[in-house]
PDB file of C-alpha atoms in Angstrom:
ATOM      1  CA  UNK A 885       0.000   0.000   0.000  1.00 40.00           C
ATOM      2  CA  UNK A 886       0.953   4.053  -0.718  1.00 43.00           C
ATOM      3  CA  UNK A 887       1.552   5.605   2.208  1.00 39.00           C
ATOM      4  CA  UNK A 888      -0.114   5.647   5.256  1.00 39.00           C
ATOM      5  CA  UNK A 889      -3.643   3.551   5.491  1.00 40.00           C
ATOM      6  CA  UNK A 890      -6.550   5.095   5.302  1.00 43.00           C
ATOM      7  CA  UNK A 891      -9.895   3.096   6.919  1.00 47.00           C
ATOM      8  CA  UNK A 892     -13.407   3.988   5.389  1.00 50.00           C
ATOM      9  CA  UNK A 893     -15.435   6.008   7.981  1.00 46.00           C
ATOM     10  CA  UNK A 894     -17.875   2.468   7.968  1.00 51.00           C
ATOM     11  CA  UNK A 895     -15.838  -0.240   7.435  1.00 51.00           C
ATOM     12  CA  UNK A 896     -18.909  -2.336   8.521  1.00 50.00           C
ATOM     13  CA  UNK A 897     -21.461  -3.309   6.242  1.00 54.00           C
ATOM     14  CA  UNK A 898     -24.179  -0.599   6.177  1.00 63.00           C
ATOM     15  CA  UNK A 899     -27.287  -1.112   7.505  1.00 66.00           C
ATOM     16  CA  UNK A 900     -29.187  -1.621   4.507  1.00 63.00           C
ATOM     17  CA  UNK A 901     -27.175  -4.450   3.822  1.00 64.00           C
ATOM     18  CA  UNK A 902     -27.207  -5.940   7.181  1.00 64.00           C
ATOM     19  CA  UNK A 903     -30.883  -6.533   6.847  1.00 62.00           C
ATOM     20  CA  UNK A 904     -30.384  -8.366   3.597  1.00 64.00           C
ATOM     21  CA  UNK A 905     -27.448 -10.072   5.519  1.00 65.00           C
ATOM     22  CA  UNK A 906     -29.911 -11.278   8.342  1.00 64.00           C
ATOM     23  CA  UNK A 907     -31.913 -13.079   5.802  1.00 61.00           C
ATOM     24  CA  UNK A 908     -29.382 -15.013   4.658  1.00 60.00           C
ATOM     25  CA  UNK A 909     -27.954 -16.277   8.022  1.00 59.00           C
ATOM     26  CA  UNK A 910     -28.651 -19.957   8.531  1.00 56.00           C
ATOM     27  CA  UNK A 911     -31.127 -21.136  11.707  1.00 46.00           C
ATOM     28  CA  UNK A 912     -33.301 -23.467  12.840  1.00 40.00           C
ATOM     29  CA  UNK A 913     -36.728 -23.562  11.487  1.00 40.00           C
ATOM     30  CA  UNK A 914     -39.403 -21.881  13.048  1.00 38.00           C
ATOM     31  CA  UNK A 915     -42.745 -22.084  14.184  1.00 39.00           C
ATOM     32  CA  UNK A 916     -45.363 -21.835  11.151  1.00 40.00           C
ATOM     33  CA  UNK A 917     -46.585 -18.339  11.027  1.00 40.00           C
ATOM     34  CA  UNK A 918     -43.781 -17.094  12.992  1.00 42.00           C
ATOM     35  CA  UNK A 919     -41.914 -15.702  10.372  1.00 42.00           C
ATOM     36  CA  UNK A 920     -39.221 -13.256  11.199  1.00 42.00           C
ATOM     37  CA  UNK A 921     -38.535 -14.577  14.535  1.00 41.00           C
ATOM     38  CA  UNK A 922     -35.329 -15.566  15.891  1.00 41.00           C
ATOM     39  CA  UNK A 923     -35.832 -19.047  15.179  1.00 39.00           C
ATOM     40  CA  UNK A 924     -36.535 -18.906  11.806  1.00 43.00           C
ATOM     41  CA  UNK A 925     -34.312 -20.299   8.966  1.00 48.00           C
ATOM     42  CA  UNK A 926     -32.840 -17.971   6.922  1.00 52.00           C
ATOM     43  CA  UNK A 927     -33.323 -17.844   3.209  1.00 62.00           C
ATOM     44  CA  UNK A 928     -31.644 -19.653   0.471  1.00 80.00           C
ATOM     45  CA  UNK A 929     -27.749 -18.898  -0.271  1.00 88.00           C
ATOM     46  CA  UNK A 930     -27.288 -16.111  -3.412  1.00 88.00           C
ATOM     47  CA  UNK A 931     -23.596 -16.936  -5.800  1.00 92.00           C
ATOM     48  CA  UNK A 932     -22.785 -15.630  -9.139  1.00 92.00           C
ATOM     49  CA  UNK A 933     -21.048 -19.194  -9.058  1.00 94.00           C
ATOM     50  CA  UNK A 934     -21.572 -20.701 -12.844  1.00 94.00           C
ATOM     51  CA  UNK A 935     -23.171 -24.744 -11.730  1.00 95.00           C
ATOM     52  CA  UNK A 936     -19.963 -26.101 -11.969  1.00 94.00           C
ATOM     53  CA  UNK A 937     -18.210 -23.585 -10.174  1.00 95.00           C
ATOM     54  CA  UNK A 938     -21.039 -24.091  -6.968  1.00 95.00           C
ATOM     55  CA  UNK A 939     -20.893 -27.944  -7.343  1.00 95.00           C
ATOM     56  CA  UNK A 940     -17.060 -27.604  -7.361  1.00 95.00           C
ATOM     57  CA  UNK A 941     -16.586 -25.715  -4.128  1.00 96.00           C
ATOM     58  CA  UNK A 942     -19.123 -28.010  -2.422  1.00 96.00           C
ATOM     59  CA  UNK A 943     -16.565 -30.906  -3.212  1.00 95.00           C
ATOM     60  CA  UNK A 944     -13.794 -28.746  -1.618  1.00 95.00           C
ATOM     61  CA  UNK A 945     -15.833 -28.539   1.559  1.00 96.00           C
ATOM     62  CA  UNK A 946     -17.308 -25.205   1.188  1.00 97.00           C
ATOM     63  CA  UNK A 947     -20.838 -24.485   1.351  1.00 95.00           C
ATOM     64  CA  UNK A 948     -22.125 -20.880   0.423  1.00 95.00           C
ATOM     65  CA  UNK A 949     -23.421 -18.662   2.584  1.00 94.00           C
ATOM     66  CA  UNK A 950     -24.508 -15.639   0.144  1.00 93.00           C
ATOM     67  CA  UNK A 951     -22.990 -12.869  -2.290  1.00 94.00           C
ATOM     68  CA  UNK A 952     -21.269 -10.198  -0.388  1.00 95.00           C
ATOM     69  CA  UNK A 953     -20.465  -6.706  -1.915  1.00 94.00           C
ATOM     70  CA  UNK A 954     -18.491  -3.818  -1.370  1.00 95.00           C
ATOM     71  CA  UNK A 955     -18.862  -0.255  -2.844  1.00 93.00           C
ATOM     72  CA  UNK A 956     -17.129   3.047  -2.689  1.00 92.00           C
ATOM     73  CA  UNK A 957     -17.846   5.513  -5.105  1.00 90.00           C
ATOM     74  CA  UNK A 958     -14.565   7.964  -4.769  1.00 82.00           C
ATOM     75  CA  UNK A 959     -13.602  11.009  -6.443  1.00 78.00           C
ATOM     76  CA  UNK A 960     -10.191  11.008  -8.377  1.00 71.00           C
ATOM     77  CA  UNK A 961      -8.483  14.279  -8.252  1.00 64.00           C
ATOM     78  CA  UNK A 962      -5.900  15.565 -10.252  1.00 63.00           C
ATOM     79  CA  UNK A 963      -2.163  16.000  -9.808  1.00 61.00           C
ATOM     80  CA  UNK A 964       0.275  18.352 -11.230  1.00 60.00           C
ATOM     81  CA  UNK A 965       3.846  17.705 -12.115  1.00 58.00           C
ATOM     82  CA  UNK A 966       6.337  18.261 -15.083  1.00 58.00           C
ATOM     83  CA  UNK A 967       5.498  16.726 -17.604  1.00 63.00           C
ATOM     84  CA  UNK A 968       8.261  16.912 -19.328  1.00 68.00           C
ATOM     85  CA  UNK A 969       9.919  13.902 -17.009  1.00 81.00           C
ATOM     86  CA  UNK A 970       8.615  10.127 -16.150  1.00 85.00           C
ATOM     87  CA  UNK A 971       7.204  10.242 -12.523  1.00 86.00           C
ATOM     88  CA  UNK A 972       4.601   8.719 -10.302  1.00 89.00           C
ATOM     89  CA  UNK A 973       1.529  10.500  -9.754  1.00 89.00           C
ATOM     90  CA  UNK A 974       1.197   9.264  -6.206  1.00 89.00           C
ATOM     91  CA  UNK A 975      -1.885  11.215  -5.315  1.00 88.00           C
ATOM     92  CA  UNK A 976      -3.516   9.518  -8.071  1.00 88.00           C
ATOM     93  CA  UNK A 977      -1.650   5.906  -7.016  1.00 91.00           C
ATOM     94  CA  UNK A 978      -3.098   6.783  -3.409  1.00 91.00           C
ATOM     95  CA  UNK A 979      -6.921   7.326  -4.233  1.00 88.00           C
ATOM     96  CA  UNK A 980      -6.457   4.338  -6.475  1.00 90.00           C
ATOM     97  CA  UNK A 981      -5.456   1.594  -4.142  1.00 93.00           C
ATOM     98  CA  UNK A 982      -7.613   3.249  -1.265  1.00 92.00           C
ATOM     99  CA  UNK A 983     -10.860   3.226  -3.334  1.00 92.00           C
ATOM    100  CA  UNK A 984     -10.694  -0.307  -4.022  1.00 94.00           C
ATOM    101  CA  UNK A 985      -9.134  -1.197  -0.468  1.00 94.00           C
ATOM    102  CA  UNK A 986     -12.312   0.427   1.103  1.00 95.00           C
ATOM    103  CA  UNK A 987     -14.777  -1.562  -1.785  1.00 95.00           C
ATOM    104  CA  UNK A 988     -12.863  -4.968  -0.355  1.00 96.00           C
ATOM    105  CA  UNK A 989     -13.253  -4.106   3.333  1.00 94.00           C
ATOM    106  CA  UNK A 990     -17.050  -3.810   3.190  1.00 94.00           C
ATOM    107  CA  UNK A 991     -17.201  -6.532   1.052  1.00 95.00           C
ATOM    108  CA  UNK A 992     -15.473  -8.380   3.820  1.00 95.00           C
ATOM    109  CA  UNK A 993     -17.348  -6.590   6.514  1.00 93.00           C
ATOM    110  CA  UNK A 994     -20.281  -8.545   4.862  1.00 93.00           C
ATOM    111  CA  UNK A 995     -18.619 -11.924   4.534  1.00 95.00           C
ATOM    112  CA  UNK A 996     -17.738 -11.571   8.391  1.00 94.00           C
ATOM    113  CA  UNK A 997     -21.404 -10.753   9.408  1.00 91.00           C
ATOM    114  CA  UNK A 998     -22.203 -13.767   7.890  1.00 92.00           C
ATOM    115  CA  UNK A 999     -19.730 -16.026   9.711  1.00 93.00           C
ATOM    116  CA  UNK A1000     -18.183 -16.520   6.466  1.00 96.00           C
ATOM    117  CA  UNK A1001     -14.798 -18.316   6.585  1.00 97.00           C
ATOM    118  CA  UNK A1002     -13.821 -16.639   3.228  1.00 97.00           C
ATOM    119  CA  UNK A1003     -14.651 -15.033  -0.188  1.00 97.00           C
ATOM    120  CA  UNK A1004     -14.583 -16.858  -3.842  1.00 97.00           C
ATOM    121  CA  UNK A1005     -14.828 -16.032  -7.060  1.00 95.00           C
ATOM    122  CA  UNK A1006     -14.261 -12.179  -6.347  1.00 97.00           C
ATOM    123  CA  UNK A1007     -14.565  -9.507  -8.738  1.00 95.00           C
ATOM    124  CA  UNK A1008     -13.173  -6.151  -8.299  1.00 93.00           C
ATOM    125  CA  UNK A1009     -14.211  -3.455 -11.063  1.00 92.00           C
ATOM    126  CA  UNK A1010     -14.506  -0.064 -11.450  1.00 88.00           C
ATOM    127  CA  UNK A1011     -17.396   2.379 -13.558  1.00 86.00           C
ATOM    128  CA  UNK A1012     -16.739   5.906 -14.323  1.00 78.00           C
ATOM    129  CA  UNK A1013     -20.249   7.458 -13.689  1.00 72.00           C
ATOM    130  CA  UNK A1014     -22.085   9.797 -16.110  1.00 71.00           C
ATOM    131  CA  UNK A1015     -22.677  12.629 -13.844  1.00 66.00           C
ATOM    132  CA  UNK A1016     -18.775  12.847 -13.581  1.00 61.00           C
ATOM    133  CA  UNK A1017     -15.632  11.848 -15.534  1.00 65.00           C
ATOM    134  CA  UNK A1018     -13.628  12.437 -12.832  1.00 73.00           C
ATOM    135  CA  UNK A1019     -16.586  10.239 -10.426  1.00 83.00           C
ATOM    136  CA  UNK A1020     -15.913   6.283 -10.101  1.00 84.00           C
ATOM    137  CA  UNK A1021     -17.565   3.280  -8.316  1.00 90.00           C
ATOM    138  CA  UNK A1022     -15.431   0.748  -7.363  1.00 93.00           C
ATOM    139  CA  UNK A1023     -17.016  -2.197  -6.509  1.00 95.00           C
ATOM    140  CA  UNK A1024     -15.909  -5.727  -4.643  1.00 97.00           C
ATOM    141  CA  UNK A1025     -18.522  -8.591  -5.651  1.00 97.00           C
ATOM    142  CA  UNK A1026     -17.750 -12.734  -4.665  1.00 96.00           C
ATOM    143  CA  UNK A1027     -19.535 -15.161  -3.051  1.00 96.00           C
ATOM    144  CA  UNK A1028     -19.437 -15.655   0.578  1.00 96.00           C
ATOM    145  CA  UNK A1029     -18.518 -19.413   1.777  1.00 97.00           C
ATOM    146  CA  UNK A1030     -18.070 -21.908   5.210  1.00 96.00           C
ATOM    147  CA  UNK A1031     -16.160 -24.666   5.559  1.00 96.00           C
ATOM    148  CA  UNK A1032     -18.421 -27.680   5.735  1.00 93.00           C
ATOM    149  CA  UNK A1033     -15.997 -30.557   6.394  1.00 90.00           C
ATOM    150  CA  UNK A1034     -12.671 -28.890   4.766  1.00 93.00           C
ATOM    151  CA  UNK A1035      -9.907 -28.974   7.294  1.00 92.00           C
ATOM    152  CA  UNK A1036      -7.883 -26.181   7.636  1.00 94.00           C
ATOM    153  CA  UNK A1037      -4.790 -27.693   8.885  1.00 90.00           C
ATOM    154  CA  UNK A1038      -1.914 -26.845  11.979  1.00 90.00           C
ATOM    155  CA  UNK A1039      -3.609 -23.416  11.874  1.00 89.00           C
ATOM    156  CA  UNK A1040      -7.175 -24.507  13.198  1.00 93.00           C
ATOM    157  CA  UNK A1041      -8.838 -21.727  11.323  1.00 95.00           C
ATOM    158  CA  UNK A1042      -9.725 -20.751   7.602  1.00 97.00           C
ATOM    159  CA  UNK A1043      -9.392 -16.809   8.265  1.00 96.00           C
ATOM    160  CA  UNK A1044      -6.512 -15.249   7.407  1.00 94.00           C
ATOM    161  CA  UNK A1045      -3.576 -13.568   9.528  1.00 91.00           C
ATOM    162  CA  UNK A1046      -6.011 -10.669  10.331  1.00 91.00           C
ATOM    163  CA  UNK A1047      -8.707 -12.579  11.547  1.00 93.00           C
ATOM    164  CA  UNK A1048     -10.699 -11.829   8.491  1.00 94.00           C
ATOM    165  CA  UNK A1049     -12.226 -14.119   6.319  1.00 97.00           C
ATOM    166  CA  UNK A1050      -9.864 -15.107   3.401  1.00 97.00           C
ATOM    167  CA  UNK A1051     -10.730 -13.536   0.023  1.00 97.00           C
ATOM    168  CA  UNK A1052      -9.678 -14.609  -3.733  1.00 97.00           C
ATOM    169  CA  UNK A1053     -10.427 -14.378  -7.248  1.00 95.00           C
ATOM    170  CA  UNK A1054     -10.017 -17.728  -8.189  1.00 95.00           C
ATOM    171  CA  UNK A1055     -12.586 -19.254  -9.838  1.00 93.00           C
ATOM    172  CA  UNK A1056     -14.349 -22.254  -8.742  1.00 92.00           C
ATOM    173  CA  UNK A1057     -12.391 -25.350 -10.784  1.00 92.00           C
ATOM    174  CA  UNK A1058      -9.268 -23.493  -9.546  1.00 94.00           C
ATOM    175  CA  UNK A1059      -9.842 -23.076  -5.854  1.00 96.00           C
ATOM    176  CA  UNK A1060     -11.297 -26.635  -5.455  1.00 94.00           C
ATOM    177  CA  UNK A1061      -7.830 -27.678  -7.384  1.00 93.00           C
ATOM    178  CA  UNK A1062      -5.444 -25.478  -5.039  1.00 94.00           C
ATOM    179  CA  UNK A1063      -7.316 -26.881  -2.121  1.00 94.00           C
ATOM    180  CA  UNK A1064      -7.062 -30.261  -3.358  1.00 91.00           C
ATOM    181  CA  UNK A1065      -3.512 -29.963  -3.634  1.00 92.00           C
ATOM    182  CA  UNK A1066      -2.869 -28.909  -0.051  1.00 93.00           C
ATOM    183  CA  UNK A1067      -3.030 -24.891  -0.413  1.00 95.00           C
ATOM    184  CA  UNK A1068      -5.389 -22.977   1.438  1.00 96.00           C
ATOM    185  CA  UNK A1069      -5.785 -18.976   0.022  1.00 97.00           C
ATOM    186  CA  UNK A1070      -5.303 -16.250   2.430  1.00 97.00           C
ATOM    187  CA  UNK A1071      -6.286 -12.924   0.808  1.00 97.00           C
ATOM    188  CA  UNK A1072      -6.523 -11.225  -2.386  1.00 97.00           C
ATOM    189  CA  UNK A1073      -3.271  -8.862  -2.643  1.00 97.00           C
ATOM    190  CA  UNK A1074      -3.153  -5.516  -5.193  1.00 96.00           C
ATOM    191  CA  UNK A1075      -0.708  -3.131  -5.788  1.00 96.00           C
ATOM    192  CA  UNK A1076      -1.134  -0.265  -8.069  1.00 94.00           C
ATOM    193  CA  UNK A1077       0.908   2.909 -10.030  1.00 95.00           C
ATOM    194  CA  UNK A1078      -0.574   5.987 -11.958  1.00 92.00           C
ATOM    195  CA  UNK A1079       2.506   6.739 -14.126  1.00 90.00           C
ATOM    196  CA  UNK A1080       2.881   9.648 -16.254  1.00 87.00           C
ATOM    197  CA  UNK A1081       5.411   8.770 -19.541  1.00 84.00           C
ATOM    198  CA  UNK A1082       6.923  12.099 -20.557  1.00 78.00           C
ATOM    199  CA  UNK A1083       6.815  14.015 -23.494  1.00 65.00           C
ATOM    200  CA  UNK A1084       9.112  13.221 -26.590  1.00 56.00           C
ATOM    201  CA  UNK A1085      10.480  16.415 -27.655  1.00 53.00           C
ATOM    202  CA  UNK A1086       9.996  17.955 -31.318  1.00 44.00           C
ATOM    203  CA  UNK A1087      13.378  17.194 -32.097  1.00 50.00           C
ATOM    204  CA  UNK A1088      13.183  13.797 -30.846  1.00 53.00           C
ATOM    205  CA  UNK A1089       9.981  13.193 -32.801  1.00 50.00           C
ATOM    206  CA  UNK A1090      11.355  14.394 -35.876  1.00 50.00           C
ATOM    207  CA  UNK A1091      14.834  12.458 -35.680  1.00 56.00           C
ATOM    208  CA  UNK A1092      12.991   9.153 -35.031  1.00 57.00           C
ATOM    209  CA  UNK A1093      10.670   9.603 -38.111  1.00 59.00           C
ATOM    210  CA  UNK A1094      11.310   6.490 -40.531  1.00 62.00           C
ATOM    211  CA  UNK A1095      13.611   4.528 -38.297  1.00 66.00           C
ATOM    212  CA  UNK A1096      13.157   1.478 -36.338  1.00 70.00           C
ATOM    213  CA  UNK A1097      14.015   2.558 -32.736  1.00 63.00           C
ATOM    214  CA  UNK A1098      13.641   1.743 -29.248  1.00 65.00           C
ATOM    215  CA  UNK A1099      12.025   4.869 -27.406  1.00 65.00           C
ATOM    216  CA  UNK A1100      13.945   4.331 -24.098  1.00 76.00           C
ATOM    217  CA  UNK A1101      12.756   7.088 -21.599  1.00 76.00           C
ATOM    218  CA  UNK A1102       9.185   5.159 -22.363  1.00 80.00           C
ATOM    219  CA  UNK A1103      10.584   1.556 -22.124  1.00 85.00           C
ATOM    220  CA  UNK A1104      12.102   2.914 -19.031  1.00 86.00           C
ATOM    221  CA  UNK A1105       9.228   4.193 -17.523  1.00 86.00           C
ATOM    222  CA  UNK A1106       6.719   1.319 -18.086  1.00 88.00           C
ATOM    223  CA  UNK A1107       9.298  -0.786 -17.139  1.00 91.00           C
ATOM    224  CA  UNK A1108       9.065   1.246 -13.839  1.00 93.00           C
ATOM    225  CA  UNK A1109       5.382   1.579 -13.140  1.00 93.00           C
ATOM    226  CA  UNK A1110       5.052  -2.000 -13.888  1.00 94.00           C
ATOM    227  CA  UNK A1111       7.756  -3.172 -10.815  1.00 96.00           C
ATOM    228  CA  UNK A1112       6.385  -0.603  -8.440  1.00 96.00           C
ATOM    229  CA  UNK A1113       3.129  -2.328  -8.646  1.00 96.00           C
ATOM    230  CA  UNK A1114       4.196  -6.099  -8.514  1.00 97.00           C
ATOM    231  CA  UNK A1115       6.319  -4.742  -5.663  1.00 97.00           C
ATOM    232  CA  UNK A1116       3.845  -3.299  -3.615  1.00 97.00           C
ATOM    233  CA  UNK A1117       1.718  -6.594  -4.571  1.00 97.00           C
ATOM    234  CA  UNK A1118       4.702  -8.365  -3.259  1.00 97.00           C
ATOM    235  CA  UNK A1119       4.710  -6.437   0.186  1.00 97.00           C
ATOM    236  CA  UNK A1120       1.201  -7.459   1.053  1.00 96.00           C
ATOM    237  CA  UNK A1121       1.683 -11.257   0.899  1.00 97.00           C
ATOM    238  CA  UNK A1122       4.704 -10.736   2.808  1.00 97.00           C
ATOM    239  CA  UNK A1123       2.394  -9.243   5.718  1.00 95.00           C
ATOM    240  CA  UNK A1124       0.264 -12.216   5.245  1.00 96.00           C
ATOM    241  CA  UNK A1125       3.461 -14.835   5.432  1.00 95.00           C
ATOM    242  CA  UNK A1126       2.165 -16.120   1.872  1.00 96.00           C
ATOM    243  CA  UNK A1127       4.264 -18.891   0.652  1.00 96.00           C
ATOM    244  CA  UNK A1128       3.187 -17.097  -2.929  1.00 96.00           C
ATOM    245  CA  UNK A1129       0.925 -15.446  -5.280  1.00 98.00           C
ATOM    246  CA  UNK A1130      -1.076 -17.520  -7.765  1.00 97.00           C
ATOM    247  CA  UNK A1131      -2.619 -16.519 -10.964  1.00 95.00           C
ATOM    248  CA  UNK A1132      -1.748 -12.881 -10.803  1.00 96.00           C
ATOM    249  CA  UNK A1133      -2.809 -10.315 -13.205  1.00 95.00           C
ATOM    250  CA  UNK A1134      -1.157  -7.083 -14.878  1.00 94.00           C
ATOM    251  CA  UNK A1135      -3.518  -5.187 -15.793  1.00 92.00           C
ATOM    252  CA  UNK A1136      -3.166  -1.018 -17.539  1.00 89.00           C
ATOM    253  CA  UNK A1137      -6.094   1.446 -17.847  1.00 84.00           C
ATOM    254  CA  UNK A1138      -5.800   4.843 -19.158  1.00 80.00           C
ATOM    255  CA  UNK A1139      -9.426   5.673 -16.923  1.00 76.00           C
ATOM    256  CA  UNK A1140      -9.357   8.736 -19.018  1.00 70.00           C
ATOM    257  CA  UNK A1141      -6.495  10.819 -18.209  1.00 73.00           C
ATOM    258  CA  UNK A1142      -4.828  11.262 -21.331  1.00 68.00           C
ATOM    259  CA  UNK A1143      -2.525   9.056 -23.555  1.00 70.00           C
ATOM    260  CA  UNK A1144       0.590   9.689 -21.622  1.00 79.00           C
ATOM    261  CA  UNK A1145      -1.044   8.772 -18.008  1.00 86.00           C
ATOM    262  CA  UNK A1146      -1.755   5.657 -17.337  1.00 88.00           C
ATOM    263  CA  UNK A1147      -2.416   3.234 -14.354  1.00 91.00           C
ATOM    264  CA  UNK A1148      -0.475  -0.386 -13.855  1.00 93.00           C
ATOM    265  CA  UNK A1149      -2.365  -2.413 -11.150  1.00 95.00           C
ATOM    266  CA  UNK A1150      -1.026  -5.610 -10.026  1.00 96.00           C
ATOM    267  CA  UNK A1151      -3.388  -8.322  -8.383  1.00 97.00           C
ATOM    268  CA  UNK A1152      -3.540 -12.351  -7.287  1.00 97.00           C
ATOM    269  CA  UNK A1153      -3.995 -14.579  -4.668  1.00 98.00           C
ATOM    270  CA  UNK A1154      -1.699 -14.846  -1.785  1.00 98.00           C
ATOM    271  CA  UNK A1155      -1.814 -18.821  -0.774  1.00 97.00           C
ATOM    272  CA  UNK A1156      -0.706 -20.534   2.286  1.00 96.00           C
ATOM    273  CA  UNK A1157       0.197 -24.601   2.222  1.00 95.00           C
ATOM    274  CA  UNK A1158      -2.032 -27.011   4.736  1.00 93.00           C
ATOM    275  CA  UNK A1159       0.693 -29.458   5.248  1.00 87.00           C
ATOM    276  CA  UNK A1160       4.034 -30.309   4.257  1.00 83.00           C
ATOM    277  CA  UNK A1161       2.636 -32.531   1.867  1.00 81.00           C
ATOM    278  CA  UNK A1162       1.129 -31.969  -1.707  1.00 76.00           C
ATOM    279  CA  UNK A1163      -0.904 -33.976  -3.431  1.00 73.00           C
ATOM    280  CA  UNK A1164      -1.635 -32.740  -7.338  1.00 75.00           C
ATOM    281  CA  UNK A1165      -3.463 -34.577  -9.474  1.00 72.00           C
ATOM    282  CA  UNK A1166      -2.017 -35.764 -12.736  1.00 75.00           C
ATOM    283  CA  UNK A1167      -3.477 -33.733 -15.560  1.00 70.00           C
ATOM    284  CA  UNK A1168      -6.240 -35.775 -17.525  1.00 74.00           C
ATOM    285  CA  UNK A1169      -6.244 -35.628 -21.407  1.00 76.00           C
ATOM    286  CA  UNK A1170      -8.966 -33.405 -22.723  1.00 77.00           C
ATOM    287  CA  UNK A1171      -9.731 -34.621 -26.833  1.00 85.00           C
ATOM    288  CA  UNK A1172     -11.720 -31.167 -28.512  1.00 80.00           C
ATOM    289  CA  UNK A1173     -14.070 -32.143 -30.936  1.00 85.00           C
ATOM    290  CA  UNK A1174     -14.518 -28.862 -32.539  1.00 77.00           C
ATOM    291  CA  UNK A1175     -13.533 -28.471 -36.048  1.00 59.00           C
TER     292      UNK A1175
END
């Protein structure tokens, strides 16, 4: 993370979605014509799990409990600098992490209020709203889940290192394979880098025209925006003590500020191993009968 950490003002879920929480939480059934009262069983689970996916995670001991969500619609400001070198905008790398840090905090604020033991299948998005350009929701979306018979090995417990329930974007073939093979997920790790590439110069433009060149102030600084953001990826699964991070993405969005501004953000799965021991399937043959 950028600097100091910044909490939202209601990390908990909000109220409205507390209600729709209490709904969900599993009971005992109730008395006919008693409903609402303590007793009562709560309603059926809610996953944007695909069939396979749900079946899947049931077979890795996981039953689920409901989908959780997290938003935090956050205004981006803007930074000035010279333009004429490469250079972080680190206000902009700030607001960044911190919006979607507060959309995955509510979303586990949810998870928790369900006695969740973690998050699967998350998505974490953002949408630049019509009554501002400079006005984004980011949101957190996955499907809450419980161990039901899954064993969570020396460490007695499925939450993470903070006590929170663990979180991934894994989908559901994948985590029921990394649990198969004796890894357990702890939490889904970001890092992320608004990078401003400076301007060529005239005369630069002009002796480059018709020549096959490398541009190396712009390799340079991609090359830079890119490691800042693994790195600070990096430095959250080292606060987790992650053995490593699985299927991590690079991704690069302009969100609008210009052709020479431009945002690297690093995420994946930090993973913990169950025992000392791995067991991992041999991969079966899969014949396509597409033309």
């Amino acid at each position: 993370m950028i600097g100091e950490a910044v909490q939202p003002a209601d990390e908990g879920a909000a109220e409205d979605a507390m209600r729709r929480l209490a709904r969900l939480e599993p009971g005992e059934k109730g008395s006919p014509g008693e409903k609402g009262s303590p007793g009562e069983k709560g309603g059926m689970f809610t996953s944007d799990l695909s069939v396979n996916e749900f079946l899947l995670v049931r077979e890795a001991g996981f039953r689920p409990l409901g989908l959780v969500l997290g938003s935090s619609v956050h205004h981006v400001g803007l930074q000035l600098g010279r333009w004429s070198k490469n250079q972080e905008l680190t206000k902009l790398s700030q607001a960044m992490y911190q919006a979607r840090e507060f959309a995955m905090s509510r979303m586990e604020a949810e998870a928790s209020a369900l006695g969740a033991d973690g998050v699967v299948g998350v998505r974490l998005d953002i949408e630049f709203k019509e009554f501002g350009s400079d006005i984004a929701e980011f949101i957190a979306v996955g499907t809450a889940v419980k161990a039901d018979g899954a064993d969570p090995g020396p460490a007695g417990t499925w939450l993470n290192n903070k006590g929170k329930p663990f979180t991934s974007d894994l989908s559901g073939q994948e985590f029921w394979t990394l649990i198969r093979a004796g890894y357990a997920p702890l939490d889904l790790v970001m890092g992320s880098c608004v990078y401003h590439v400076a301007h060529q110069r005239f005369t630069q433009v002009l002796s480059n025209a018709g020549r096959n060149v490398e541009i190396e102030p712009f390799t340079q600084a991609l090359y830079e925006a890119r490691d800042l953001a693994m790195s600070r990826m990096r430095a959250e699964g080292e606060v987790l003590d992650a053995e490593g991070i699985v299927a991590v993405q690079l991704r690069q969005h302009s969100h609008g500020w210009g052709s020479h501004t431009t945002e690297f953000f690093a995420i994946g799965t930090a993973v913990r191993p169950l025992h000392d021991d791995h067991v991992i399937d041999r991969p079966a043959m899969v014949v396509s009968l597409d033309a």
